[in-house]
Coordinates of C-alpha atoms in Angstrom, one line a residue:
M1 CA 78.7 93.7 115.7
A2 CA 78.2 90.9 113.9
S3 CA 80.0 91.4 110.4
V4 CA 77.9 91.9 107.1
G5 CA 76.9 89.0 105.6
E6 CA 77.3 86.2 108.3
K7 CA 73.6 85.0 107.5
L8 CA 74.4 85.8 103.6
P9 CA 75.2 82.1 101.7
R10 CA 78.8 82.4 99.6
I11 CA 77.4 83.0 96.8
N12 CA 74.3 84.1 95.1
H13 CA 73.2 81.5 92.1
D14 CA 70.4 84.0 90.4
D15 CA 70.5 83.5 86.2
E16 CA 69.1 87.1 86.0
V17 CA 72.4 88.7 87.8
F18 CA 74.4 86.0 86.6
A19 CA 73.8 86.2 83.1
L20 CA 74.2 90.0 83.3
M21 CA 77.6 89.9 84.7
H22 CA 78.2 87.9 81.8
K23 CA 76.6 90.2 79.2
I24 CA 78.7 92.4 80.7
L25 CA 82.4 90.9 81.2
S26 CA 83.0 89.2 77.3
S27 CA 81.7 91.9 75.8
P28 CA 84.0 93.8 73.2
I29 CA 85.7 96.6 73.7
H30 CA 84.7 99.9 71.7
T31 CA 86.4 102.7 70.7
V32 CA 84.4 106.5 71.2
Y33 CA 85.5 109.7 70.2
G34 CA 84.8 113.2 73.6
E35 CA 84.2 116.4 71.6
D36 CA 88.3 118.0 71.9
L37 CA 87.9 113.6 69.6
E38 CA 89.8 112.6 72.3
K39 CA 89.4 109.1 72.4
I40 CA 87.3 107.8 74.5
Y41 CA 87.8 102.8 74.9
Q42 CA 83.8 101.8 76.2
L43 CA 82.7 98.3 76.3
N44 CA 80.2 97.3 73.5
V45 CA 76.9 96.9 75.6
E46 CA 73.5 97.2 75.5
I47 CA 72.0 96.8 78.5
T48 CA 67.6 96.9 78.6
P49 CA 65.3 98.5 81.2
N50 CA 64.2 94.6 81.5
E51 CA 67.7 93.9 83.4
I52 CA 67.7 97.3 85.5
S53 CA 64.3 96.7 86.7
K54 CA 65.1 93.6 87.8
L55 CA 68.3 94.2 89.1
T56 CA 67.8 97.3 91.0
E57 CA 65.3 95.9 92.7
K58 CA 67.7 93.1 93.9
M59 CA 69.8 95.2 95.6
R60 CA 67.1 97.3 96.9
R61 CA 66.5 94.8 99.3
M62 CA 69.7 93.6 99.6
F63 CA 71.1 97.5 101.1
L64 CA 68.0 97.3 102.8
E65 CA 68.5 94.0 105.1
Q66 CA 72.1 95.8 105.9
P67 CA 73.1 98.1 108.7
V68 CA 73.8 102.2 107.8
L69 CA 77.3 101.3 108.9
L70 CA 78.6 97.8 107.8
T71 CA 80.8 96.3 109.9
I72 CA 83.4 94.2 108.1
G73 CA 86.7 91.0 109.4
N74 CA 89.5 91.3 109.2
D75 CA 90.2 89.6 106.1
P76 CA 92.2 90.8 103.3
I77 CA 90.3 93.4 100.8
T78 CA 90.6 95.8 98.7
V79 CA 89.6 99.8 99.0
V80 CA 88.5 101.3 95.7
A81 CA 87.6 105.2 96.3
D82 CA 85.4 107.5 92.7
M83 CA 84.8 104.9 90.1
H84 CA 83.2 107.7 87.5
G85 CA 82.1 105.5 84.5
Q86 CA 85.5 104.0 84.0
S87 CA 84.2 101.3 82.6
I88 CA 87.4 100.2 81.4
H89 CA 89.6 100.7 84.0
L90 CA 87.3 99.0 87.0
L91 CA 87.7 95.6 85.2
R92 CA 92.1 96.7 85.2
I93 CA 91.5 97.2 88.8
L94 CA 89.6 94.1 88.9
L95 CA 92.3 92.3 86.5
S96 CA 94.5 93.3 88.7
C97 CA 94.4 93.1 92.5
E98 CA 91.9 89.6 91.8
A99 CA 88.1 89.4 91.0
P100 CA 85.5 88.1 93.5
P101 CA 85.5 85.8 95.4
A102 CA 89.8 85.4 95.5
Q103 CA 89.0 89.0 96.4
K104 CA 86.7 91.1 98.7
F105 CA 86.1 94.4 98.1
L106 CA 84.9 97.4 99.6
F107 CA 83.9 100.8 96.9
L108 CA 84.3 104.5 98.7
G109 CA 81.0 105.4 96.9
D110 CA 81.7 108.0 93.3
Y111 CA 80.1 105.1 91.2
V112 CA 78.1 107.2 87.8
D113 CA 78.8 110.2 87.0
R114 CA 81.5 112.0 85.1
G115 CA 82.6 109.4 83.0
S116 CA 81.2 107.3 79.8
Q117 CA 79.3 104.3 81.3
S118 CA 77.4 105.2 84.2
I119 CA 74.9 102.8 83.8
V120 CA 78.0 100.0 82.5
V121 CA 79.7 100.4 86.3
I122 CA 77.3 100.7 88.3
C123 CA 75.8 97.0 87.0
L124 CA 78.7 95.2 86.6
L125 CA 79.3 96.5 90.9
F126 CA 75.8 95.5 91.5
C127 CA 75.7 92.5 89.5
L128 CA 79.2 91.5 91.9
K129 CA 77.8 93.0 95.1
H130 CA 74.4 90.8 94.7
R131 CA 76.6 87.2 93.3
Y132 CA 78.8 87.7 96.6
P133 CA 77.1 89.0 98.9
H134 CA 80.8 88.7 101.4
H135 CA 82.7 90.2 98.9
V136 CA 82.1 93.1 97.5
F137 CA 80.7 96.0 99.5
L138 CA 79.7 99.6 97.9
L139 CA 78.8 102.5 100.1
R140 CA 76.9 105.1 99.0
G141 CA 79.0 108.7 97.0
N142 CA 77.6 111.8 97.0
H143 CA 77.1 111.2 94.0
E144 CA 75.1 109.1 93.7
D145 CA 72.4 111.7 94.9
I146 CA 69.3 113.0 92.9
N147 CA 70.3 116.5 93.0
T148 CA 73.8 116.4 91.6
T149 CA 72.9 114.0 88.2
L150 CA 71.0 115.8 87.0
N151 CA 74.0 118.5 87.0
Y152 CA 76.7 116.1 86.3
G153 CA 76.2 113.8 83.3
F154 CA 74.5 110.4 84.6
Y155 CA 70.7 111.7 84.0
D156 CA 72.1 112.6 80.6
E157 CA 73.7 109.7 79.9
C158 CA 70.5 107.5 80.9
L159 CA 67.8 109.9 77.8
D160 CA 71.3 109.2 75.9
Q161 CA 71.2 105.5 76.0
W162 CA 67.7 104.7 75.4
R163 CA 67.0 107.6 72.7
S164 CA 63.6 107.6 75.2
E165 CA 63.2 110.4 77.3
E166 CA 60.7 108.1 79.5
I167 CA 62.7 105.6 79.5
G168 CA 65.5 106.9 80.7
E169 CA 64.5 109.2 82.5
T170 CA 62.4 106.3 84.7
M171 CA 65.6 104.6 84.5
W172 CA 67.6 107.4 86.0
K173 CA 64.7 107.4 89.1
T174 CA 65.3 103.8 89.6
F175 CA 68.9 104.2 90.1
I176 CA 68.6 106.8 92.5
E177 CA 65.4 105.2 94.7
T178 CA 68.4 102.8 94.4
F179 CA 71.2 105.5 95.2
N180 CA 68.5 105.8 98.6
C181 CA 68.5 102.2 100.1
M182 CA 72.7 102.3 99.4
P183 CA 74.6 102.3 102.9
L184 CA 77.1 105.8 104.0
A185 CA 80.4 103.8 106.4
A186 CA 81.7 101.3 107.0
V187 CA 84.8 99.8 109.5
I188 CA 86.5 96.7 108.3
G189 CA 88.5 94.8 111.3
G190 CA 87.5 97.5 114.1
K191 CA 90.2 99.3 112.8
V192 CA 89.5 100.8 109.5
F193 CA 86.5 104.0 109.1
C194 CA 86.0 103.9 106.1
S195 CA 83.3 106.8 104.2
H196 CA 83.3 109.1 100.7
G197 CA 83.7 111.9 102.3
G198 CA 85.0 111.5 106.1
I199 CA 83.4 112.6 109.4
S200 CA 80.2 115.1 111.0
P201 CA 80.5 117.3 114.0
W202 CA 76.6 115.3 114.4
M203 CA 78.7 112.5 115.3
D204 CA 80.6 111.4 119.0
T205 CA 80.5 108.4 118.5
I206 CA 81.0 105.5 115.2
E207 CA 78.1 104.6 116.8
D208 CA 75.9 107.4 116.2
I209 CA 75.8 106.2 112.3
N210 CA 72.7 103.7 113.2
S211 CA 72.0 105.9 116.2
V212 CA 72.3 110.5 116.4
K213 CA 72.1 112.1 119.5
I214 CA 71.9 115.5 118.0
N215 CA 72.0 118.6 120.1
N216 CA 70.0 120.4 119.3
A217 CA 72.3 123.8 118.8
I218 CA 70.6 125.8 116.0
C219 CA 67.5 126.6 118.7
L220 CA 70.1 127.1 121.4
V221 CA 67.8 124.8 123.3
K222 CA 70.2 122.6 125.5
R223 CA 68.4 119.1 124.7
S224 CA 69.3 116.0 122.7
F225 CA 67.0 113.7 120.7
S226 CA 67.6 110.6 119.7
V227 CA 67.6 110.6 114.8
Q228 CA 67.9 107.3 112.6
I229 CA 69.3 108.0 110.1
E230 CA 66.4 106.0 107.7
R231 CA 66.8 103.7 104.3
P232 CA 65.3 105.0 101.5
L233 CA 67.5 108.8 102.2
V234 CA 67.3 111.7 99.8
V235 CA 70.6 113.1 101.0
P236 CA 69.4 115.9 103.0
P237 CA 71.6 119.4 102.6
Y238 CA 73.5 119.6 106.1
G239 CA 73.5 116.8 109.4
L240 CA 75.2 112.9 109.7
A241 CA 74.2 111.9 106.4
C242 CA 74.8 114.8 104.2
D243 CA 78.6 115.4 106.2
L244 CA 80.0 111.4 105.9
L245 CA 79.3 112.6 101.1
W246 CA 80.9 115.7 101.3
S247 CA 82.6 116.6 104.5
D248 CA 86.5 117.2 103.3
P249 CA 90.0 117.1 105.0
S250 CA 91.5 120.4 106.3
Q251 CA 94.8 122.2 104.4
P252 CA 97.3 119.6 107.6
E253 CA 98.1 123.6 108.6
K254 CA 94.7 124.9 110.2
N255 CA 92.8 122.5 113.0
G256 CA 89.4 121.7 113.8
W257 CA 85.7 123.0 112.0
G258 CA 85.0 124.4 109.4
L259 CA 82.8 126.0 106.0
S260 CA 83.3 123.3 103.1
H261 CA 84.5 126.0 99.7
R262 CA 82.2 123.4 98.2
G263 CA 79.5 125.7 100.0
I264 CA 77.8 122.2 102.4
S265 CA 79.0 120.6 104.7
F266 CA 82.2 120.3 107.6
T267 CA 85.5 120.3 107.0
Y268 CA 87.5 118.8 109.5
G269 CA 90.9 119.3 110.9
K270 CA 94.0 117.3 112.3
S271 CA 92.3 117.1 116.0
V272 CA 88.9 115.8 115.7
V273 CA 90.6 113.2 113.9
D274 CA 92.4 112.1 116.5
E275 CA 89.5 112.7 119.1
F276 CA 87.3 111.1 116.3
C277 CA 90.6 108.2 116.6
A278 CA 91.1 107.6 120.2
K279 CA 87.5 107.8 121.1
N280 CA 86.6 104.8 118.6
D281 CA 89.5 102.8 118.4
I282 CA 90.2 103.4 115.8
S283 CA 93.5 103.2 113.2
L284 CA 93.1 105.0 110.3
M285 CA 90.6 106.5 108.2
I286 CA 90.3 106.2 104.2
R287 CA 87.6 108.0 102.3
G288 CA 87.6 109.6 98.3
H289 CA 85.0 112.6 97.3
Q290 CA 88.1 114.2 96.3
L291 CA 91.4 114.7 93.8
F292 CA 93.9 116.9 95.2
K293 CA 96.3 118.6 92.7
E294 CA 99.2 116.9 95.0
M295 CA 97.6 113.7 94.1
Y296 CA 97.9 113.2 90.9
P297 CA 101.1 111.2 90.8
Q298 CA 100.1 109.3 93.3
G299 CA 96.5 108.6 92.7
S300 CA 96.0 108.9 97.0
V301 CA 97.5 111.6 99.7
I302 CA 98.3 110.4 103.5
R303 CA 97.7 113.7 106.7
F304 CA 97.6 114.1 109.3
G305 CA 100.5 111.8 110.7
G306 CA 99.3 108.9 108.6
R307 CA 95.6 109.3 110.7
L308 CA 94.1 110.4 106.9
I309 CA 94.1 108.4 103.8
S310 CA 92.8 110.6 101.0
L311 CA 91.9 107.6 97.7
F312 CA 91.6 108.6 94.8
S313 CA 91.0 105.5 92.1
A314 CA 89.4 107.4 88.2
L315 CA 92.5 107.6 86.0
N316 CA 92.4 110.1 83.8
Y317 CA 89.8 111.8 85.6
E318 CA 87.7 114.5 83.2
G319 CA 91.4 114.3 81.4
H320 CA 93.4 115.8 84.5
R321 CA 95.8 112.8 83.6
N322 CA 96.3 111.8 86.6
N323 CA 96.9 108.7 88.4
S324 CA 95.4 106.8 90.1
S325 CA 94.9 103.8 92.8
V326 CA 93.4 101.4 95.3
L327 CA 94.5 100.7 98.9
K328 CA 95.1 97.1 99.6
L329 CA 94.3 97.1 103.4
D330 CA 96.0 93.0 105.9
F331 CA 95.5 92.4 108.7
S332 CA 97.5 91.8 111.3
G333 CA 96.5 90.8 115.0
S334 CA 96.2 94.8 115.3
R335 CA 98.4 96.7 113.4
V336 CA 96.7 97.2 110.0
K337 CA 99.4 97.0 106.2
V338 CA 98.2 99.1 103.4
K339 CA 99.6 98.0 100.1
Q340 CA 99.2 100.6 97.1
I341 CA 98.7 100.2 94.1
L342 CA 99.3 102.8 91.0
Y343 CA 98.1 103.0 87.7
R344 CA 99.8 105.5 85.4
C345 CA 98.0 107.2 83.4
R346 CA 100.8 106.7 80.8
H347 CA 98.8 102.9 80.7
Y348 CA 95.9 104.3 80.1
A349 CA 94.7 102.3 76.2
P350 CA 93.0 99.9 74.8
L351 CA 93.5 95.6 75.0
K352 CA 95.1 94.9 72.0
N353 CA 92.6 93.8 69.8
H354 CA 92.7 90.5 69.9
E355 CA 92.2 90.5 74.1
I356 CA 88.5 91.1 75.4
L357 CA 87.3 91.1 78.8
A358 CA 85.7 88.5 80.6
C359 CA 85.3 86.2 83.3
R360 CA 87.9 83.6 82.6
D361 CA 85.3 80.6 83.1
M362 CA 81.8 81.8 83.2
K363 CA 81.6 80.8 79.0
L364 CA 81.3 77.1 80.3
A365 CA 79.5 77.4 83.8
K366 CA 76.5 76.6 83.1
Q367 CA 78.0 73.0 81.6
Q368 CA 79.5 72.9 84.7
E369 CA 77.2 73.3 86.9
K370 CA 74.9 71.0 85.2
R371 CA 77.8 68.3 85.0
R372 CA 78.9 68.4 88.9
G373 CA 74.6 68.8 89.8
S374 CA 76.5 72.6 91.6
R375 CA 78.0 76.6 90.6
M376 CA 81.1 76.8 89.9
D377 CA 83.1 80.3 91.4
S378 CA 83.6 82.8 89.1
V379 CA 87.5 83.3 88.5
I380 CA 88.4 87.4 86.2
G381 CA 90.5 86.9 83.6
K382 CA 91.9 87.6 79.7
I383 CA 90.5 85.0 76.8

């Protein structure tokens, strides 16, 4: 299978996307206070409904041109898990890991809910994905869903953002329609399987994500039929698409499949992971979705003899004072080298007053394009 993005340009030169990305990245930081009077640091940026409508329309087309299962090459790549509306921390990750196009990124979902700036986070990631289609890959998480966003903050943030229930609800629906088009899983370098939650008992091989054969055990009839995950997709209450977003690894002492404590999907143990990896020639599984207590110091946890890494990238999630991390993957032949970058909660503070997070080259980009007659790649840095 060809790698994702082979037919796409290295950089999409779109003035509207470029302008919105520049607006977000050059915006100053301000302080607001939560319900417990805790300081929350945010980007002071106003994104208009018109900008969102145009951006999401472009992203829906781009997502639907890609398969449900992304196949990414073996270039070095940074894997980022749950962000949950943390705009400042997202910029911190981009600054410390080298931003695209200098570095490739795979995001594992859960961009919205819980945090204070979900709209900014998802708009910035959409801009980066659209401008750098070869270097930014976005998977869907369980929070990129109509029911979850109704209950955990994103819907309310959309209503509060424009102080108009009609506009806010329209924007929320626009985002949901875009989420419904996103891919659900990825394979990196042919060796690393990534999804937000994990794997599924409905899946025999990885290729089943694009075209599934399911034994109809529910009806106790020994027959199989083909099912394709068609998008736009509303996340179903059961089945392969549901499990890719919702399943969890079981405790180390448990094996096989089990019912999830979440009341949706399943848990999977070491024997299931070993069988899946052996059948699909996979060396490593990376997923997000879950903040274990044992993960608080390191931002990740390794299970099942090193076959599975659960990653969490949202720092100080809901005031839990947890550290967070991202993973850098490097490939050497059939071997995968994994390096963790840890972000400590005690460093969760705003930049100094004279510092602004921005794109170093973006302010001069248009002048340079006029002089040289070509577009310039942007590198995120400090001004």
